[in-house]
Every structure is written in structure tokens, then in C-alpha cells.
Amino acid sequence: VSPGAGRAAVLAIGDELVAGEIHDRNSPWLCERLGAEGFRVEEVRLLPDDEPEIARSLAEAARGRDLVISDGGLGPTLDDVTRHAAARAAGVPLEEDAATLAGLATHWAARGLAVPASNRRQALFPAGAAILANPVGTAPGFRVRVGGAWLAVLPGPPRELTAVFEGALAPWLPQVPGHGALVLRRRMHLFGLSESAFADRVGVWMDRDANPRIGVLAREGILIVKLEARAAGEATALELLEARLAELRAALGEHVFSEETDDLAQVVARLALDGDVPLATAESCTGGLVAARLTAVPGISAVFREGFVTYSNEAKVARLGVPRELLERHGAVSAPVAEAMARGAGERTGARLAVSITGVAGPGGGTADKPVGLAYFGLWRDGAVEHAERRYPAFGRDLVRAFATNQALDLLRTALAGGLRGAPRSVDTGRLVP
Amino acid sequence: VSPGAGRAAVLAIGDELVAGEIHDRNSPWLCERLGAEGFRVEEVRLLPDDEPEIARSLAEAARGRDLVISDGGLGPTLDDVTRHAAARAAGVPLEEDAATLAGLATHWAARGLAVPASNRRQALFPAGAAILANPVGTAPGFRVRVGGAWLAVLPGPPRELTAVFEGALAPWLPQVPGHGALVLRRRMHLFGLSESAFADRVGVWMDRDANPRIGVLAREGILIVKLEARAAGEATALELLEARLAELRAALGEHVFSEETDDLAQVVARLALDGDVPLATAESCTGGLVAARLTAVPGISAVFREGFVTYSNEAKVARLGVPRELLERHGAVSAPVAEAMARGAGERTGARLAVSITGVAGPGGGTADKPVGLAYFGLWRDGAVEHAERRYPAFGRDLVRAFATNQALDLLRTALAGGLRGAPRSVDTGRLVP
């Protein structure tokens, strides 16, 4: 970090944090975000919901710092005391904000209710504080001077924290002393490549001192590749990033599904909506996860016809027309049944593209022949069916289901990216993709 | 807090922690472990590898505390400065320990090498410190007085941290003042009550100094209520907990769905498996989430027949037999359609109990009449259908879907808990359950 970097501290508030009951995911996010804004985070503190203790720590953390961010403890209940502690640290009284109270009144009136007494405290702010709007919750944040530092107080729920930070705090941060040592970041998201296979292919660029620096995170079959370039000016940083991204694309092309999102469902939805391709799903072991992921995307209703969660054999026969003899001869977890499921989903809904999954999610149900982690995928496109086989490590039911869900989505993606023609690259009787 | 509880602090050391590059998993473990030993952790700090900063924070954390634990920064490289900072905070010089140096020599001799110069620092300890043996690494920990407190310094790698803590520190902890004030915890999980409604009903027991102390966490319609009792002996702590739990049950009875799990799907699965009640789901706006939650439970295949993700009107008609005129007259998001969906799911699968959801998840699709957040639920049980209406705040598609999913699961739960007879308590044309 450049020597001019602003000095920052982060305080996360909540009994559950110091009890070790939940892991603090907000602070790492805030640290990374503050780093990107050119601040150096010199300490993080986790504190219980204890007003005098929080007030004391806020004042202590503000000493010699440019910026202190606290999160948590802004809820409506009596154990939410951060606003009181902040006022105490700032040495000012709390005052009710009329506009926030009116907003709360509207929120509750929509349910035919007056603002409950306990919720009124969410309209209290230290005198002189600037309010930070919360578009996704009832607790706005605020910023206020504490000694020589700026203190920004944000709500604790991660969705609200990020929304308030990005929407109301980040645009103002350039006014804090020390803001602005330039760091630019990009991401690249891959499917179907393990972390070690990635390192084998492009490890030469992964040195810790490389610029851009590359970090990799593996999650449920997806690789999140993070590039971070440092430079004096934006043009240079962008140039460094673009050059390395081009090299990565050339080396890993077919595995890259997005440089914007780590959610395969969003990529599938965009491709399907762009091409106006009606979709359907037929799931056994994933039990609705693929449909749930696709329907999480706003606007998907224009192409998503229907999902089948045919958990029992009866349902596979009745709903998808899987021939009973296939089930008897090959078992429910088999390539022919996966293909018949995909065909049924396609034929019965009129979808041009349909994917099916049948597998052994575990922990029970595995055999020597068909172990936990074995899954078959069927793909229907414009009347043709094919299948893929995958064997996942038996790391638990949730993980097997998550891997299989991403695999199904990636089959849809590659089929759509190929214009629905020909065998998609990733359909083979494949090996583990951890 | 009982007067006897020891006051503790945890300091985790490492540049990567305050850069947000890695999540701190050691501190939650230490907090929980210290809680079990009867200490109250009053703060956690994450600090960079900066000697003066660590020394200052160690001294600060020791003030008024009985026990401070730090972890990290004991490695062989120059950025590992915790031992130097600890000596500075204790106001004593570092001294080389002959036995530790001999151990290092043996370790390196096994590779045919002398101890590298940089690694010799791992044999340095503050004068007067007691060494804490590390059976799984080369960096022993140590404990030393800092002001009126005991400071224990442990290695950062989780395996080494736990080994040194359990092997060398825990057996000695009973000698620290404040050890052993017994803390017992219980949880209670509720659905259908907002945080503020909870506070309105039982706020009288939520005082911070109450024993047991009550904390509340709200998540997607679910309230997690945490009780923490402190007492000299286990019998007293249990008595306190049981008495308060009984009062809470009496006050909130029908909202309590479990004292073990916060997952409604697990409760539904257990009830359905116990009663051998076949289940089905029919989802529109939740797009498979309810089925996915239920099928996440191992063994559910014995009762879960099938899920329908009837996203389009066509699918509602073809798969569930929803009369086309109902869709035209009332729209897809309506009580009659919800009931027809539940009926279709029940009749066509032979399930005794089926739930349906149709709603406006947003962000688009809302009207004045049917705003984003409006959802209807249908419930089929043994041939009868009924419905419920809910209006969720338009806090985003994911949240509306998550709320609706839990509501659907809770309808299944109350129906099963009532033996499938009569109207379940929570089925009414209801109000917001935030």
C-alpha cells in the first residue's frame, strides 16, 4: 500500500461474534473494499453488544485514524446499542430523524400497523450525523466525527451492509484523507477445471509479486480467479489487467463462463433470453436446485417453462414418461434414465433445451457399483438426447448436490453457447471435476 | 454476567487477516472454547504483522482483563514479530531457550541441515515465560504476565493452535482467576414472529443483565433465540435455562418450531417421516426452493413424492390441472390458483399433504393491486384445500423467495404437527411476518 494510505479500523458488533457462534464475514469484505479504496486497515475488532465497551472501543479505534467503520447492532431490539455507543463516542446526544421515522411509518403502514415502540429507535442518530440510506432494510447507517476521524456506522446483515456501503458510503469516501492509492481488480469465472489443473496451466503468472496478482478460489466446481493490478495511474493498471486477461482467455478459453458473475444460472439465463430458447429441467438428486437457481434470475419467466422434481420412480414414469423397464434394467441412477428424463422434460413442455440429473447424493444409497457421488446428466436439444457422467468426491450430500447443480447449468450454458448444435464440449463420460 | 466470569480478549495476528484475504477461523474457535471454560470474551482484535502496533494492542487488551490469547506471527520469517511484541508488552527482554533450540536442531538435522539463522528466532521467548509445547509444529507457544493479566501466545496454523491450546494451555487454565464460572447455552427457533413482536411479547426478559441472557437473530422469517445462563454449578445453570425456556414456550408456543435446528425443512422431514405422510410441492415464484430444501434432508425419499415447478401458466394447467378460467379470472397470483395448485399436486401424486406457492417475487411484475412481495400459499391435506396470503417487504427477489419458502415449510410443519386435522394456526389471510 502506498505510504499516503489512509489509516482505517473496522469494528464488528455482536454478541454472537465474540461467542464464536457465527463467523464474521463482513470484516474481510470491508477490509478488501477499504484496501481497494486505498486505505490501510490497521485493526479489526469484534465486540459484544455492550454500550460502554463499544463506545470506549470506538473512541480508541478513532485515535490517529482517518476512518473507522463499524457494522452491526442497528436492529430494533434492546440489545442493539451501536447507535447509542456511537453518540457517546462522538460526545453528542441522539436525535430522532423525522424523515427516517416517516419512512418507518410508511413501511409499517403498508402492513396496516403503526411503528412498534421498539422500532422507533431505528430513527435515532447522533446529532449532526449524515444519514446513509439503506435501500434494502429499515436500519439506515450514518457517519459522524469521532475525534479526528470519520466514523461510519453500517447495518450488520451482509446484504444491507454492502448496499449501504456501495450506495451511500463509497461515493463519499474520496473526501476522507488518505483515499485513493490506485488498485484495480477484475475477475474471471471458470467451470470444469480444478484448482491444481488451473495452477498447472497458468501457474507461471501466479507469483505473489506478479502485477497483476492472481488469486484463486474454488467453490462447488467453479473457479473464481481474482486479478489485482497496482499502478500509479488508471490507464496503466487497466493495461496490465487487460493484457493478463487476454492471456488467460487464450489459455483457458472454453472453461471461462463469465468475467462478470460467478453464477452460472445468470449466464444460462442471458443466453437463453438472448436466443429466445425455451428451457426445462428434470431433477432427481438435486431436488429442485437447478430450477431454483434459474428462477432466481429476474425475467427468466420469458423462457423457463417448467421444472420437474421427480424424486420417486413413480414420478419419473408418470410425469416424464421414463419407461418402467429402463428403471428396472438400469436403475434410476443410469445414463439411459437420465436421457429419458431429459427427453420427457423436452417433449412434454415443448422446451428446445432441457437438462436432467439423477445421482446418488448420499450419505446413504451408495453401492460398489453406484457409489455416493455418481451422477448422470441428460441433455435434450431440439429433439436429440445425450448424456454425461460425473463422479464427485463423497464430501457430503450438500456438496454433491451443489456440484451436480453447477454441472447441469454448465451443460445448458455450453449447449446455448454452441447455438444448440453439435455435442457440447463438456459432454463426455467424464471424470471428476472437483 | 456472573461476577465470577473471567474477562478475556483474543488477538489474531496477520497481514492477510486485515487485508480481508483470509477469513479468521481461529478466533471463533477460541471464543467458543474460552466460553466453555467460563471466560467471557470481551473483544477480538485482528492486527497486521506490525511490532509496535501489536505491542500496544497487547498492553491495551490486557488492561482489566484476566486472560489475553494471541495467535499468529510465530513463524520463522522476519514478518513474524509477535514474540518481540509480547516481550515489549511484558516489559522484559527475549531470551533463547536451550531446550527449544536443541529441538529445532534435531528437526533440521533430520534433513541433514543446521538450523537456518531465521529459524533460530523460534527459540526466543520473553524472559520468565512458560513455554507451551507444540507437538505438531516447530513454533512452541508461551505464556507470560502482561500487567495484571496472563497473556498466552499461540501459533496461527489451526492444527497447531488447537494442539497447543488443548495440550498445554487448557490444563493450566483453571489457575487463571475467573475460570470456571459456568456458562450453559440453549437455543429456540421460531417462525412467524418479527423481532419487534418478539421484543414486545417477552422484552421483559431481554435485559442485558438478565440470567439467562437472551439474544435474538432474525433470518428470512425465522427467529433464532439464544439463551445463555451463568451459574456456579451446572444444576443451577440448567435450572435457570429450563425455567426461562418454559416461560418462553408458554408465551410463544405455536411459533416455536425447534429447540435443536434452525432449519424448518428438517422439522418437516422428521414429522413426515415419523407419521409416514407422503408430501408434494407445487411452486411458481419460489421455483423449486421448497423442494430443494426438503430434498436436502437425507432419507426424505421415503415420503417426498414429487415437486412441480410450474412457472408458466401452461405448466400450471397441464401439470396440475389448474382450470384455465381461474387463471384468466383471478390471475396466476391469487388464492384460487394457489388452492388449485395444491389440489393438483395432492391429487396427481397421491400425497396426503401438499403445499403450493404463487407470488410476485420481483423486481418486475408488481402492480398496485398485486405488488412485489405478495404471495399466496395453498395447502392440501387429505382432500381439503385452504390458502394463506402474505405480503413481504419488497427487499429483493431473493429475500421474497426465501421468506416464502420458509412460510411454505411452516405450513407443512403446522399441518403435520396438528395431525393433518383442522385449520393450522398460521393459515389466515395474514399479515406481514418480516
Short mmCIF file of N, CA and C in Angstrom, two decimals, chain A residues 131-268:
data_model
loop_
_atom_site.label_atom_id
_atom_site.label_comp_id
_atom_site.label_asym_id
_atom_site.label_seq_id
_atom_site.Cartn_x
_atom_site.Cartn_y
_atom_site.Cartn_z
N ILE A 131 -26.94 10.81 7.41
CA ILE A 131 -27.59 9.51 7.33
C ILE A 131 -27.20 8.81 6.03
N LEU A 132 -26.91 7.50 6.12
CA LEU A 132 -26.54 6.70 4.94
C LEU A 132 -27.74 5.82 4.59
N ALA A 133 -28.36 6.10 3.48
CA ALA A 133 -29.61 5.43 3.12
C ALA A 133 -29.44 3.92 2.99
N ASN A 134 -30.44 3.18 3.44
CA ASN A 134 -30.46 1.72 3.33
C ASN A 134 -31.63 1.33 2.42
N PRO A 135 -31.34 0.98 1.16
CA PRO A 135 -32.43 0.69 0.23
C PRO A 135 -33.03 -0.70 0.44
N VAL A 136 -32.41 -1.53 1.27
CA VAL A 136 -32.87 -2.92 1.39
C VAL A 136 -33.21 -3.32 2.82
N GLY A 137 -33.40 -2.33 3.70
CA GLY A 137 -33.76 -2.67 5.08
C GLY A 137 -34.25 -1.43 5.80
N THR A 138 -34.66 -1.61 7.05
CA THR A 138 -35.24 -0.48 7.77
C THR A 138 -34.21 0.29 8.60
N ALA A 139 -32.98 -0.21 8.69
CA ALA A 139 -31.98 0.48 9.51
C ALA A 139 -30.99 1.24 8.63
N PRO A 140 -31.12 2.57 8.51
CA PRO A 140 -30.11 3.32 7.77
C PRO A 140 -28.82 3.35 8.58
N GLY A 141 -27.70 3.59 7.89
CA GLY A 141 -26.44 3.82 8.59
C GLY A 141 -26.25 5.32 8.77
N PHE A 142 -25.09 5.68 9.27
CA PHE A 142 -24.80 7.11 9.39
C PHE A 142 -23.29 7.30 9.50
N ARG A 143 -22.84 8.55 9.29
CA ARG A 143 -21.44 8.87 9.54
C ARG A 143 -21.35 10.12 10.39
N VAL A 144 -20.33 10.14 11.24
CA VAL A 144 -20.23 11.19 12.24
C VAL A 144 -18.75 11.32 12.63
N ARG A 145 -18.34 12.51 13.09
CA ARG A 145 -16.95 12.69 13.54
C ARG A 145 -16.78 12.10 14.93
N VAL A 146 -15.70 11.36 15.12
CA VAL A 146 -15.31 10.92 16.45
C VAL A 146 -13.85 11.32 16.61
N GLY A 147 -13.59 12.31 17.42
CA GLY A 147 -12.24 12.86 17.50
C GLY A 147 -11.83 13.35 16.12
N GLY A 148 -10.64 12.98 15.68
CA GLY A 148 -10.17 13.44 14.38
C GLY A 148 -10.55 12.53 13.24
N ALA A 149 -11.32 11.50 13.51
CA ALA A 149 -11.64 10.51 12.48
C ALA A 149 -13.10 10.60 12.05
N TRP A 150 -13.36 10.05 10.88
CA TRP A 150 -14.73 9.81 10.47
C TRP A 150 -15.14 8.42 10.93
N LEU A 151 -16.31 8.35 11.55
CA LEU A 151 -16.88 7.04 11.91
C LEU A 151 -18.09 6.79 11.02
N ALA A 152 -18.08 5.67 10.30
CA ALA A 152 -19.26 5.27 9.53
C ALA A 152 -19.87 4.04 10.19
N VAL A 153 -21.15 4.11 10.49
CA VAL A 153 -21.85 3.02 11.16
C VAL A 153 -22.81 2.37 10.17
N LEU A 154 -22.63 1.07 9.94
CA LEU A 154 -23.41 0.37 8.91
C LEU A 154 -24.22 -0.77 9.53
N PRO A 155 -25.33 -1.15 8.89
CA PRO A 155 -26.10 -2.29 9.41
C PRO A 155 -25.31 -3.59 9.22
N GLY A 156 -25.62 -4.59 10.05
CA GLY A 156 -24.87 -5.83 10.06
C GLY A 156 -25.24 -6.88 9.02
N PRO A 157 -26.53 -7.02 8.66
CA PRO A 157 -26.86 -8.06 7.67
C PRO A 157 -26.08 -7.80 6.38
N PRO A 158 -25.35 -8.82 5.87
CA PRO A 158 -24.44 -8.60 4.74
C PRO A 158 -25.07 -7.89 3.55
N ARG A 159 -26.31 -8.25 3.20
CA ARG A 159 -26.96 -7.58 2.07
C ARG A 159 -27.07 -6.10 2.31
N GLU A 160 -27.47 -5.75 3.55
CA GLU A 160 -27.67 -4.34 3.87
C GLU A 160 -26.32 -3.62 3.96
N LEU A 161 -25.36 -4.31 4.55
CA LEU A 161 -24.02 -3.72 4.68
C LEU A 161 -23.47 -3.32 3.32
N THR A 162 -23.50 -4.25 2.37
CA THR A 162 -22.91 -3.96 1.07
C THR A 162 -23.72 -2.90 0.33
N ALA A 163 -25.05 -2.96 0.48
CA ALA A 163 -25.88 -1.98 -0.22
C ALA A 163 -25.62 -0.57 0.31
N VAL A 164 -25.54 -0.42 1.63
CA VAL A 164 -25.30 0.90 2.20
C VAL A 164 -23.88 1.36 1.89
N PHE A 165 -22.92 0.45 1.97
CA PHE A 165 -21.53 0.82 1.69
C PHE A 165 -21.40 1.32 0.26
N GLU A 166 -21.90 0.51 -0.69
CA GLU A 166 -21.69 0.87 -2.10
C GLU A 166 -22.55 2.06 -2.50
N GLY A 167 -23.78 2.10 -1.97
CA GLY A 167 -24.70 3.14 -2.42
C GLY A 167 -24.46 4.49 -1.77
N ALA A 168 -24.16 4.48 -0.46
CA ALA A 168 -24.15 5.75 0.26
C ALA A 168 -22.78 6.14 0.79
N LEU A 169 -21.92 5.14 1.07
CA LEU A 169 -20.63 5.50 1.67
C LEU A 169 -19.52 5.65 0.62
N ALA A 170 -19.40 4.66 -0.27
CA ALA A 170 -18.30 4.66 -1.24
C ALA A 170 -18.22 5.96 -2.05
N PRO A 171 -19.37 6.49 -2.52
CA PRO A 171 -19.28 7.72 -3.32
C PRO A 171 -18.70 8.90 -2.53
N TRP A 172 -18.79 8.83 -1.21
CA TRP A 172 -18.32 9.93 -0.38
C TRP A 172 -16.87 9.73 0.08
N LEU A 173 -16.39 8.49 0.02
CA LEU A 173 -15.06 8.17 0.57
C LEU A 173 -13.92 9.03 0.03
N PRO A 174 -13.95 9.44 -1.26
CA PRO A 174 -12.83 10.26 -1.75
C PRO A 174 -12.59 11.52 -0.92
N GLN A 175 -13.57 11.90 -0.11
CA GLN A 175 -13.37 13.09 0.72
C GLN A 175 -12.60 12.80 2.00
N VAL A 176 -12.36 11.51 2.29
CA VAL A 176 -11.62 11.17 3.50
C VAL A 176 -10.12 11.26 3.19
N PRO A 177 -9.33 11.87 4.09
CA PRO A 177 -7.89 11.96 3.85
C PRO A 177 -7.29 10.56 3.67
N GLY A 178 -6.38 10.41 2.71
CA GLY A 178 -5.71 9.13 2.53
C GLY A 178 -6.39 8.23 1.52
N HIS A 179 -7.55 8.63 1.02
CA HIS A 179 -8.22 7.84 0.00
C HIS A 179 -7.43 7.88 -1.31
N GLY A 180 -7.44 6.77 -2.04
CA GLY A 180 -7.06 6.91 -3.44
C GLY A 180 -5.79 6.26 -3.97
N ALA A 181 -5.01 5.48 -3.19
CA ALA A 181 -3.92 4.73 -3.81
C ALA A 181 -4.54 3.73 -4.76
N LEU A 182 -4.10 3.71 -6.02
CA LEU A 182 -4.89 3.03 -7.03
C LEU A 182 -4.67 1.51 -7.08
N VAL A 183 -5.73 0.78 -6.92
CA VAL A 183 -5.75 -0.67 -7.10
C VAL A 183 -6.96 -0.99 -7.94
N LEU A 184 -6.76 -1.70 -9.06
CA LEU A 184 -7.91 -2.10 -9.88
C LEU A 184 -8.02 -3.62 -9.86
N ARG A 185 -9.26 -4.09 -9.89
CA ARG A 185 -9.49 -5.53 -9.81
C ARG A 185 -10.38 -6.00 -10.94
N ARG A 186 -10.12 -7.22 -11.37
CA ARG A 186 -11.03 -7.89 -12.30
C ARG A 186 -11.19 -9.32 -11.83
N ARG A 187 -12.26 -9.93 -12.31
CA ARG A 187 -12.45 -11.35 -12.01
C ARG A 187 -12.72 -12.13 -13.28
N MET A 188 -12.49 -13.41 -13.18
CA MET A 188 -12.77 -14.31 -14.28
C MET A 188 -13.33 -15.58 -13.63
N HIS A 189 -14.39 -16.15 -14.20
CA HIS A 189 -15.05 -17.29 -13.57
C HIS A 189 -15.03 -18.48 -14.51
N LEU A 190 -14.56 -19.61 -13.99
CA LEU A 190 -14.37 -20.79 -14.81
C LEU A 190 -15.16 -21.96 -14.26
N PHE A 191 -15.53 -22.86 -15.15
CA PHE A 191 -16.15 -24.12 -14.70
C PHE A 191 -15.41 -25.28 -15.34
N GLY A 192 -15.31 -26.39 -14.59
CA GLY A 192 -14.78 -27.61 -15.17
C GLY A 192 -13.27 -27.72 -15.10
N LEU A 193 -12.65 -26.97 -14.18
CA LEU A 193 -11.21 -27.03 -14.04
C LEU A 193 -10.91 -27.02 -12.54
N SER A 194 -10.06 -27.93 -12.08
CA SER A 194 -9.72 -27.93 -10.66
C SER A 194 -8.69 -26.84 -10.39
N GLU A 195 -8.53 -26.53 -9.11
CA GLU A 195 -7.55 -25.52 -8.73
C GLU A 195 -6.14 -25.93 -9.16
N SER A 196 -5.83 -27.22 -9.01
CA SER A 196 -4.48 -27.63 -9.37
C SER A 196 -4.30 -27.67 -10.88
N ALA A 197 -5.35 -28.04 -11.60
CA ALA A 197 -5.25 -28.01 -13.06
C ALA A 197 -5.04 -26.57 -13.54
N PHE A 198 -5.70 -25.65 -12.86
CA PHE A 198 -5.52 -24.23 -13.19
C PHE A 198 -4.06 -23.83 -12.97
N ALA A 199 -3.52 -24.22 -11.80
CA ALA A 199 -2.14 -23.86 -11.49
C ALA A 199 -1.17 -24.49 -12.48
N ASP A 200 -1.47 -25.73 -12.90
CA ASP A 200 -0.60 -26.38 -13.88
C ASP A 200 -0.55 -25.59 -15.18
N ARG A 201 -1.70 -25.05 -15.56
CA ARG A 201 -1.75 -24.38 -16.85
C ARG A 201 -1.19 -22.97 -16.83
N VAL A 202 -1.48 -22.23 -15.76
CA VAL A 202 -1.12 -20.81 -15.79
C VAL A 202 -0.37 -20.38 -14.53
N GLY A 203 0.22 -21.39 -13.82
CA GLY A 203 0.92 -21.10 -12.58
C GLY A 203 2.03 -20.08 -12.74
N VAL A 204 2.59 -20.00 -13.95
CA VAL A 204 3.70 -19.08 -14.21
C VAL A 204 3.31 -17.63 -13.93
N TRP A 205 1.99 -17.34 -13.94
CA TRP A 205 1.56 -15.96 -13.68
C TRP A 205 1.09 -15.75 -12.24
N MET A 206 1.26 -16.77 -11.40
CA MET A 206 0.65 -16.70 -10.07
C MET A 206 1.61 -16.30 -8.97
N ASP A 207 2.78 -15.84 -9.32
CA ASP A 207 3.72 -15.38 -8.32
C ASP A 207 3.08 -14.28 -7.46
N ARG A 208 3.43 -14.29 -6.16
CA ARG A 208 2.81 -13.33 -5.25
C ARG A 208 3.18 -11.89 -5.60
N ASP A 209 4.36 -11.72 -6.21
CA ASP A 209 4.78 -10.36 -6.56
C ASP A 209 4.37 -9.95 -7.96
N ALA A 210 3.68 -10.84 -8.66
CA ALA A 210 3.28 -10.51 -10.02
C ALA A 210 2.31 -9.33 -10.00
N ASN A 211 2.29 -8.62 -11.08
CA ASN A 211 1.36 -7.50 -11.23
C ASN A 211 0.75 -7.59 -12.62
N PRO A 212 -0.51 -7.96 -12.73
CA PRO A 212 -1.49 -8.16 -11.66
C PRO A 212 -1.20 -9.40 -10.83
N ARG A 213 -1.59 -9.36 -9.56
CA ARG A 213 -1.51 -10.53 -8.71
C ARG A 213 -2.77 -11.36 -8.95
N ILE A 214 -2.58 -12.69 -8.99
CA ILE A 214 -3.71 -13.59 -9.26
C ILE A 214 -4.02 -14.42 -8.02
N GLY A 215 -5.25 -14.44 -7.62
CA GLY A 215 -5.70 -15.30 -6.54
C GLY A 215 -6.82 -16.19 -7.05
N VAL A 216 -6.90 -17.41 -6.52
CA VAL A 216 -7.92 -18.35 -6.99
C VAL A 216 -8.72 -18.89 -5.82
N LEU A 217 -10.00 -19.00 -6.03
CA LEU A 217 -10.92 -19.53 -5.03
C LEU A 217 -11.76 -20.60 -5.72
N ALA A 218 -11.84 -21.80 -5.15
CA ALA A 218 -12.65 -22.86 -5.76
C ALA A 218 -13.92 -23.05 -4.96
N ARG A 219 -15.04 -23.14 -5.66
CA ARG A 219 -16.30 -23.30 -4.96
C ARG A 219 -17.28 -24.10 -5.80
N GLU A 220 -17.60 -25.29 -5.34
CA GLU A 220 -18.64 -26.11 -5.97
C GLU A 220 -18.44 -26.25 -7.48
N GLY A 221 -17.18 -26.53 -7.86
CA GLY A 221 -16.89 -26.77 -9.27
C GLY A 221 -16.52 -25.51 -10.03
N ILE A 222 -16.73 -24.38 -9.38
CA ILE A 222 -16.43 -23.11 -10.04
C ILE A 222 -15.12 -22.54 -9.51
N LEU A 223 -14.30 -22.01 -10.41
CA LEU A 223 -13.09 -21.31 -10.01
C LEU A 223 -13.31 -19.82 -10.16
N ILE A 224 -13.05 -19.09 -9.08
CA ILE A 224 -13.11 -17.63 -9.14
C ILE A 224 -11.68 -17.15 -9.17
N VAL A 225 -11.29 -16.53 -10.27
CA VAL A 225 -9.93 -16.05 -10.45
C VAL A 225 -9.94 -14.53 -10.27
N LYS A 226 -9.15 -14.07 -9.29
CA LYS A 226 -9.15 -12.63 -8.99
C LYS A 226 -7.83 -12.01 -9.43
N LEU A 227 -7.90 -10.97 -10.21
CA LEU A 227 -6.71 -10.25 -10.65
C LEU A 227 -6.70 -8.88 -9.99
N GLU A 228 -5.54 -8.50 -9.50
CA GLU A 228 -5.43 -7.22 -8.81
C GLU A 228 -4.20 -6.50 -9.35
N ALA A 229 -4.41 -5.37 -10.02
CA ALA A 229 -3.29 -4.62 -10.60
C ALA A 229 -3.06 -3.36 -9.78
N ARG A 230 -1.80 -3.05 -9.56
CA ARG A 230 -1.41 -1.83 -8.87
C ARG A 230 -0.61 -0.96 -9.82
N ALA A 231 -0.93 0.30 -9.84
CA ALA A 231 -0.20 1.23 -10.70
C ALA A 231 -0.46 2.64 -10.23
N ALA A 232 0.37 3.53 -10.74
CA ALA A 232 0.21 4.94 -10.36
C ALA A 232 -1.04 5.51 -11.00
N GLY A 233 -1.30 5.08 -12.24
CA GLY A 233 -2.44 5.66 -12.95
C GLY A 233 -3.41 4.58 -13.41
N GLU A 234 -4.63 4.99 -13.69
CA GLU A 234 -5.66 4.05 -14.07
C GLU A 234 -5.36 3.39 -15.42
N ALA A 235 -4.84 4.17 -16.36
CA ALA A 235 -4.58 3.62 -17.70
C ALA A 235 -3.59 2.46 -17.62
N THR A 236 -2.53 2.64 -16.84
CA THR A 236 -1.52 1.59 -16.71
C THR A 236 -2.12 0.34 -16.05
N ALA A 237 -2.88 0.55 -14.99
CA ALA A 237 -3.49 -0.59 -14.29
C ALA A 237 -4.42 -1.36 -15.22
N LEU A 238 -5.23 -0.63 -15.98
CA LEU A 238 -6.15 -1.27 -16.92
C LEU A 238 -5.39 -2.05 -17.98
N GLU A 239 -4.30 -1.48 -18.46
CA GLU A 239 -3.49 -2.14 -19.49
C GLU A 239 -2.93 -3.46 -18.96
N LEU A 240 -2.38 -3.41 -17.72
CA LEU A 240 -1.85 -4.62 -17.11
C LEU A 240 -2.93 -5.68 -16.99
N LEU A 241 -4.12 -5.28 -16.54
CA LEU A 241 -5.22 -6.22 -16.38
C LEU A 241 -5.64 -6.81 -17.71
N GLU A 242 -5.82 -5.97 -18.69
CA GLU A 242 -6.33 -6.45 -19.98
C GLU A 242 -5.35 -7.42 -20.63
N ALA A 243 -4.05 -7.11 -20.51
CA ALA A 243 -3.06 -7.99 -21.12
C ALA A 243 -3.10 -9.37 -20.48
N ARG A 244 -3.17 -9.42 -19.15
CA ARG A 244 -3.19 -10.71 -18.47
C ARG A 244 -4.50 -11.45 -18.72
N LEU A 245 -5.61 -10.73 -18.74
CA LEU A 245 -6.90 -11.36 -19.03
C LEU A 245 -6.88 -12.00 -20.41
N ALA A 246 -6.29 -11.32 -21.38
CA ALA A 246 -6.23 -11.87 -22.74
C ALA A 246 -5.43 -13.17 -22.75
N GLU A 247 -4.33 -13.18 -21.98
CA GLU A 247 -3.52 -14.40 -21.91
C GLU A 247 -4.30 -15.54 -21.24
N LEU A 248 -5.02 -15.21 -20.19
CA LEU A 248 -5.81 -16.23 -19.50
C LEU A 248 -6.92 -16.77 -20.40
N ARG A 249 -7.59 -15.87 -21.11
CA ARG A 249 -8.64 -16.31 -22.03
C ARG A 249 -8.08 -17.27 -23.06
N ALA A 250 -6.90 -16.94 -23.60
CA ALA A 250 -6.30 -17.79 -24.64
C ALA A 250 -5.94 -19.16 -24.07
N ALA A 251 -5.49 -19.20 -22.79
CA ALA A 251 -5.05 -20.46 -22.20
C ALA A 251 -6.21 -21.32 -21.72
N LEU A 252 -7.33 -20.71 -21.35
CA LEU A 252 -8.39 -21.43 -20.65
C LEU A 252 -9.76 -21.29 -21.30
N GLY A 253 -9.76 -20.66 -22.47
CA GLY A 253 -10.97 -20.26 -23.17
C GLY A 253 -12.26 -20.97 -22.84
N GLU A 254 -12.36 -22.27 -23.15
CA GLU A 254 -13.66 -22.92 -23.09
C GLU A 254 -14.17 -23.06 -21.65
N HIS A 255 -13.29 -22.89 -20.69
CA HIS A 255 -13.73 -23.01 -19.30
C HIS A 255 -14.27 -21.69 -18.73
N VAL A 256 -13.95 -20.59 -19.38
CA VAL A 256 -14.36 -19.28 -18.88
C VAL A 256 -15.83 -19.06 -19.18
N PHE A 257 -16.64 -18.91 -18.14
CA PHE A 257 -18.07 -18.67 -18.44
C PHE A 257 -18.48 -17.23 -18.23
N SER A 258 -17.70 -16.46 -17.48
CA SER A 258 -18.07 -15.06 -17.31
C SER A 258 -16.93 -14.28 -16.67
N GLU A 259 -16.84 -13.02 -16.99
CA GLU A 259 -15.92 -12.14 -16.28
C GLU A 259 -16.71 -11.19 -15.38
N GLU A 260 -18.03 -11.37 -15.36
CA GLU A 260 -18.86 -10.50 -14.50
C GLU A 260 -19.41 -11.26 -13.29
N THR A 261 -19.97 -12.43 -13.54
CA THR A 261 -20.68 -13.11 -12.46
C THR A 261 -20.09 -14.49 -12.19
N ASP A 262 -20.20 -14.94 -10.93
CA ASP A 262 -19.79 -16.30 -10.61
C ASP A 262 -20.99 -17.24 -10.61
N ASP A 263 -22.13 -16.76 -11.11
CA ASP A 263 -23.35 -17.54 -11.09
C ASP A 263 -23.67 -18.05 -12.49
N LEU A 264 -23.46 -19.36 -12.68
CA LEU A 264 -23.72 -19.96 -13.99
C LEU A 264 -25.16 -19.74 -14.43
N ALA A 265 -26.09 -19.70 -13.47
CA ALA A 265 -27.51 -19.54 -13.82
C ALA A 265 -27.74 -18.22 -14.54
N GLN A 266 -27.04 -17.20 -14.14
CA GLN A 266 -27.22 -15.91 -14.81
C GLN A 266 -26.73 -15.95 -16.23
N VAL A 267 -25.65 -16.67 -16.47
CA VAL A 267 -25.13 -16.79 -17.83
C VAL A 267 -26.10 -17.60 -18.68
N VAL A 268 -26.59 -18.70 -18.13
CA VAL A 268 -27.58 -19.51 -18.85
C VAL A 268 -28.81 -18.65 -19.18
#
